C-alpha positions as MATLAB code, in Angstrom:
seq = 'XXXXXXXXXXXXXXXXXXXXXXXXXXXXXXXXXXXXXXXXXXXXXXXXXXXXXXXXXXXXXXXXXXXXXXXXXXXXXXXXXXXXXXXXXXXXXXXXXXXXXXXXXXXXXXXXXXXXXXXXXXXXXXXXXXXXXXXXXXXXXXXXXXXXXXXXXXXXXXXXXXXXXXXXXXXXXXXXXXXXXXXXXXXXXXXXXXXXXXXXXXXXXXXXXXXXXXXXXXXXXXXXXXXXXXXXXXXXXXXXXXXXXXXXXXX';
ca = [
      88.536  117.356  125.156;
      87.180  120.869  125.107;
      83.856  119.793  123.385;
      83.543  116.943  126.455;
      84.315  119.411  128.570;
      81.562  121.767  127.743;
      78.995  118.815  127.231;
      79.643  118.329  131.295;
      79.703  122.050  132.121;
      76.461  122.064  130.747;
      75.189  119.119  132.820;
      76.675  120.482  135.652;
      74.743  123.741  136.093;
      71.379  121.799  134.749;
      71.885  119.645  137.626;
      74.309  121.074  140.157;
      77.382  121.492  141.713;
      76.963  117.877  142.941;
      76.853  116.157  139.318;
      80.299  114.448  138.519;
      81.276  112.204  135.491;
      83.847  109.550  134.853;
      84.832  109.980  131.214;
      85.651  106.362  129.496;
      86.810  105.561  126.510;
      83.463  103.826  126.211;
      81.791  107.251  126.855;
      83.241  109.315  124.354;
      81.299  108.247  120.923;
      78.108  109.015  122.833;
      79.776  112.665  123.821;
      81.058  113.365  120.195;
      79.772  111.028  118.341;
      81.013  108.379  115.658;
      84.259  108.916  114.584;
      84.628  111.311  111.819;
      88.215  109.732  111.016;
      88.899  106.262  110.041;
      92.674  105.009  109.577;
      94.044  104.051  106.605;
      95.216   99.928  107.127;
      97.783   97.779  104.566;
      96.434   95.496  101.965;
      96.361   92.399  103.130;
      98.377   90.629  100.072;
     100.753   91.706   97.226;
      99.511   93.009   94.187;
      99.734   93.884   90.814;
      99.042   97.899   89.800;
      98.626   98.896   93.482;
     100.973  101.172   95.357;
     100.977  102.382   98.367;
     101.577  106.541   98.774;
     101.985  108.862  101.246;
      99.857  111.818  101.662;
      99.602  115.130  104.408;
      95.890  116.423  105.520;
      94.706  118.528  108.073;
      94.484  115.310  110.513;
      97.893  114.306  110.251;
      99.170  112.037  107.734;
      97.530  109.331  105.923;
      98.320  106.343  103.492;
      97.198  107.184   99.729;
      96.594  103.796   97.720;
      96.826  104.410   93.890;
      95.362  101.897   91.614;
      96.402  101.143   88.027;
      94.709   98.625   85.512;
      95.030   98.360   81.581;
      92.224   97.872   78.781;
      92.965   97.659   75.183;
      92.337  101.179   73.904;
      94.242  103.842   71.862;
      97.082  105.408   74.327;
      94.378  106.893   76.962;
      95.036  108.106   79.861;
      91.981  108.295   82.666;
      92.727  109.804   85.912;
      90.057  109.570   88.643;
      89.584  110.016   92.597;
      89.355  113.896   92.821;
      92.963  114.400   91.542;
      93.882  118.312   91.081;
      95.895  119.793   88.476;
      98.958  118.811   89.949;
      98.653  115.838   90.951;
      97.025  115.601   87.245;
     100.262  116.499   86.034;
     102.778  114.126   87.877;
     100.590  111.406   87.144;
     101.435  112.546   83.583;
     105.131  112.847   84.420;
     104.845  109.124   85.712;
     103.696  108.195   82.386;
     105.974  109.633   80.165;
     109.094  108.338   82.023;
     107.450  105.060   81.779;
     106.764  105.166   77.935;
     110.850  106.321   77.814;
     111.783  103.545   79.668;
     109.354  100.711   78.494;
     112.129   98.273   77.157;
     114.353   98.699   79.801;
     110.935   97.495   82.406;
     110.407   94.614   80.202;
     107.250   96.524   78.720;
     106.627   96.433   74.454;
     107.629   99.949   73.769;
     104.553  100.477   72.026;
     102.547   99.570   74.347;
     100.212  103.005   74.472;
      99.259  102.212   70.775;
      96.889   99.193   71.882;
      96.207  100.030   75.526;
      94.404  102.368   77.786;
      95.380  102.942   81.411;
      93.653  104.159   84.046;
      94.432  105.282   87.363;
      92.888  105.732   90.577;
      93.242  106.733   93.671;
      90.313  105.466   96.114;
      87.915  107.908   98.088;
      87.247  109.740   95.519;
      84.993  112.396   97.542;
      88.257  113.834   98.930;
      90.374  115.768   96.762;
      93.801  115.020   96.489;
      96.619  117.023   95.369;
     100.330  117.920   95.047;
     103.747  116.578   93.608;
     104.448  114.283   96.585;
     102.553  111.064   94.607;
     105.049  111.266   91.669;
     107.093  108.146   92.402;
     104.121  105.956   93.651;
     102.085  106.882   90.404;
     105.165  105.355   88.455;
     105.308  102.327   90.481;
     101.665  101.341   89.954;
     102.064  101.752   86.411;
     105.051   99.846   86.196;
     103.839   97.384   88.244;
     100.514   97.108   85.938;
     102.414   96.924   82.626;
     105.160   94.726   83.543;
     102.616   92.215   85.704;
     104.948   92.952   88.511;
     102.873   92.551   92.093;
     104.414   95.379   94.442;
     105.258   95.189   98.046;
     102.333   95.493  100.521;
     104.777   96.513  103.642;
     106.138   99.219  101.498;
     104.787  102.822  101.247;
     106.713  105.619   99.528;
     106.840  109.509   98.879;
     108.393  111.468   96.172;
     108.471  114.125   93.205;
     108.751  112.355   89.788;
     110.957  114.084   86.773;
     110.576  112.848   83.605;
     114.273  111.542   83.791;
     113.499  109.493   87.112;
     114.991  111.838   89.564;
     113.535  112.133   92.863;
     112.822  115.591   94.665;
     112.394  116.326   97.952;
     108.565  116.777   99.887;
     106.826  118.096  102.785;
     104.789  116.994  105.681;
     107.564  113.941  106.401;
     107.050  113.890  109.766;
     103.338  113.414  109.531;
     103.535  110.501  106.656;
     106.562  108.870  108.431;
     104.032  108.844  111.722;
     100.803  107.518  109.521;
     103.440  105.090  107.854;
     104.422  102.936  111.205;
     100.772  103.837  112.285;
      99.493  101.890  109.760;
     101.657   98.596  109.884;
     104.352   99.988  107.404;
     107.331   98.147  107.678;
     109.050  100.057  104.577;
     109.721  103.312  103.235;
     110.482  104.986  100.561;
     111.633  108.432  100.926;
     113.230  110.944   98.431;
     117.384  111.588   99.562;
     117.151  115.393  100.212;
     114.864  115.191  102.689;
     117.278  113.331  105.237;
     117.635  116.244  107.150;
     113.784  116.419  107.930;
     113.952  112.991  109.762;
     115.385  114.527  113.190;
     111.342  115.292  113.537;
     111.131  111.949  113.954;
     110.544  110.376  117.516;
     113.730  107.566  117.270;
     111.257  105.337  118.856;
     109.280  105.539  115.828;
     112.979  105.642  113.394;
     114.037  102.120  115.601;
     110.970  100.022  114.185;
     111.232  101.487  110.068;
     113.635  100.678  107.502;
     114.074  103.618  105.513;
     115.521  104.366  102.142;
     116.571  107.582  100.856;
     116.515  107.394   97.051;
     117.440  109.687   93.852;
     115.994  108.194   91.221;
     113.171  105.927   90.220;
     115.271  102.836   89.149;
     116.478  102.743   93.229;
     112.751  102.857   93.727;
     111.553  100.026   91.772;
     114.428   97.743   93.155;
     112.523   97.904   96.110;
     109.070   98.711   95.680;
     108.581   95.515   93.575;
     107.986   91.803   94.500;
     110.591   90.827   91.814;
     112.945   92.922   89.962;
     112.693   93.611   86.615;
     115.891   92.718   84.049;
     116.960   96.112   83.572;
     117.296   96.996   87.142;
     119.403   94.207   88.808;
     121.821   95.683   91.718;
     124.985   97.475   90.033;
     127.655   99.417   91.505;
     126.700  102.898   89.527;
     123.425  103.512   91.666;
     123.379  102.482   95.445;
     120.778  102.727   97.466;
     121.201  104.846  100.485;
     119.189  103.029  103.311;
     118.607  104.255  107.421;
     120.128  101.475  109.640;
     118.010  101.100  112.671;
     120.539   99.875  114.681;
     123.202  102.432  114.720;
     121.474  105.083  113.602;
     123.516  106.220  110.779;
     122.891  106.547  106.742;
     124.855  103.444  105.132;
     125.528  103.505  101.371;
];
């Protein structure tokens, strides 16, 4: 608004006090130009090796696609799209609580022998980092090693451990906000950061079903199309989930 407002001032003492503008919506690309921003949108189907993250910039927040495909190889690990050190690390986090739980996915337990992995996480000219990614690194690859498509409507944010737990984040408000921005239907959010979602606008809390999670396995239950063997609803790890319409945490 200020730079439009500046552009006119401008005009105005070129021209005169008489000059006046009407400022459309249609105007403003040829006042500031094309937009230097450009959403982040769904996939349009369920896949295999794709989930969908969470992520906080300087605009607000922003959906953060990670990729994951396999290639027979010798037990690499490639990590691409600008990732810093640690981000570097959970993705290595992911990966070794994956290896210690390969049976239990359905996965040959020595599966790194034979196979390289590599992820990615698109626009690479924009460098990513932070813990936040943990839990949607580990979904990818157990989604790409058990040929398990994940959910497109579901996006997620979380610190991995290598036991599975789930720690708490930042920038929730702003990633909740991208989430339903983009179409999200489903999220995925770590339990200890309940507290954070009176942020929230409720209009915005009314439309999302939310689930606060501990640990990976409560995760994958949802994250993926089908479930795998191992993790088949049991009474020793509910899922804590936001009901939308009364407002309160069911277990």
């Amino acid at each position: 608004i200020n730079a439009i407002c500046r552009k006119v001032a401008r005009k105005v003492v070129g021209v005169g006090k008489q000059y006046s503008e009407e400022i459309t919506a249609g105007r403003v690309t040829e006042h500031l130009g094309i937009p230097r921003y450009r959403p982040s949108m769904l996939e349009e189907h369920n896949q295999i090796g794709i989930a969908t993250g969470l992520a906080w910039t300087e605009a607000g927040g922003e959906l953060l696609f990670t990729e994951s495909t396999m290639m027979p190889g010798k037990g690499r690990l490639t990590l691409t799209g600008q990732l810093g050190d640690v981000m570097q690390e959970s993705a290595k986090a992911a990966m070794s609580y994956v290896r210690s739980r390969a049976e239990q996915f359905g996965i040959k337990k020595d599966f790194h022998h034979h196979t390289d992995i590599h992820v990615h996480v698109p626009e690479g000219a924009i460098p990513k980092d932070g813990p936040s990614a943990g839990i949607t690194l580990a979904t990818a690859l157990v989604s790409n090693l058990a040929s398990v498509p994940t959910r497109r409507d579901v996006a997620m944010t979380g610190e991995i451990t290598l036991r599975g737990k789930v720690l708490p984040i930042g920038g929730l408000k702003e990633k909740v906000l991208a989430a339903h921005r983009a179409g999200v239907t489903t999220i995925i959010l770590p339990k200890d950061n309940e507290k954070d979602l009176a942020d929230i606008p409720k209009a915005v809390l009314d439309v999302l079903e939310l689930h606060l999670v501990e640990s990976m396995d409560e995760v994958l239950k949802i994250a993926l199309v089908s479930p795998l063997t191992a993790l088949l609803p049991s009474q020793d790890q509910p899922d804590s989930q936001i009901s939308n319409s009364d407002d309160q945490v069911t277990h």
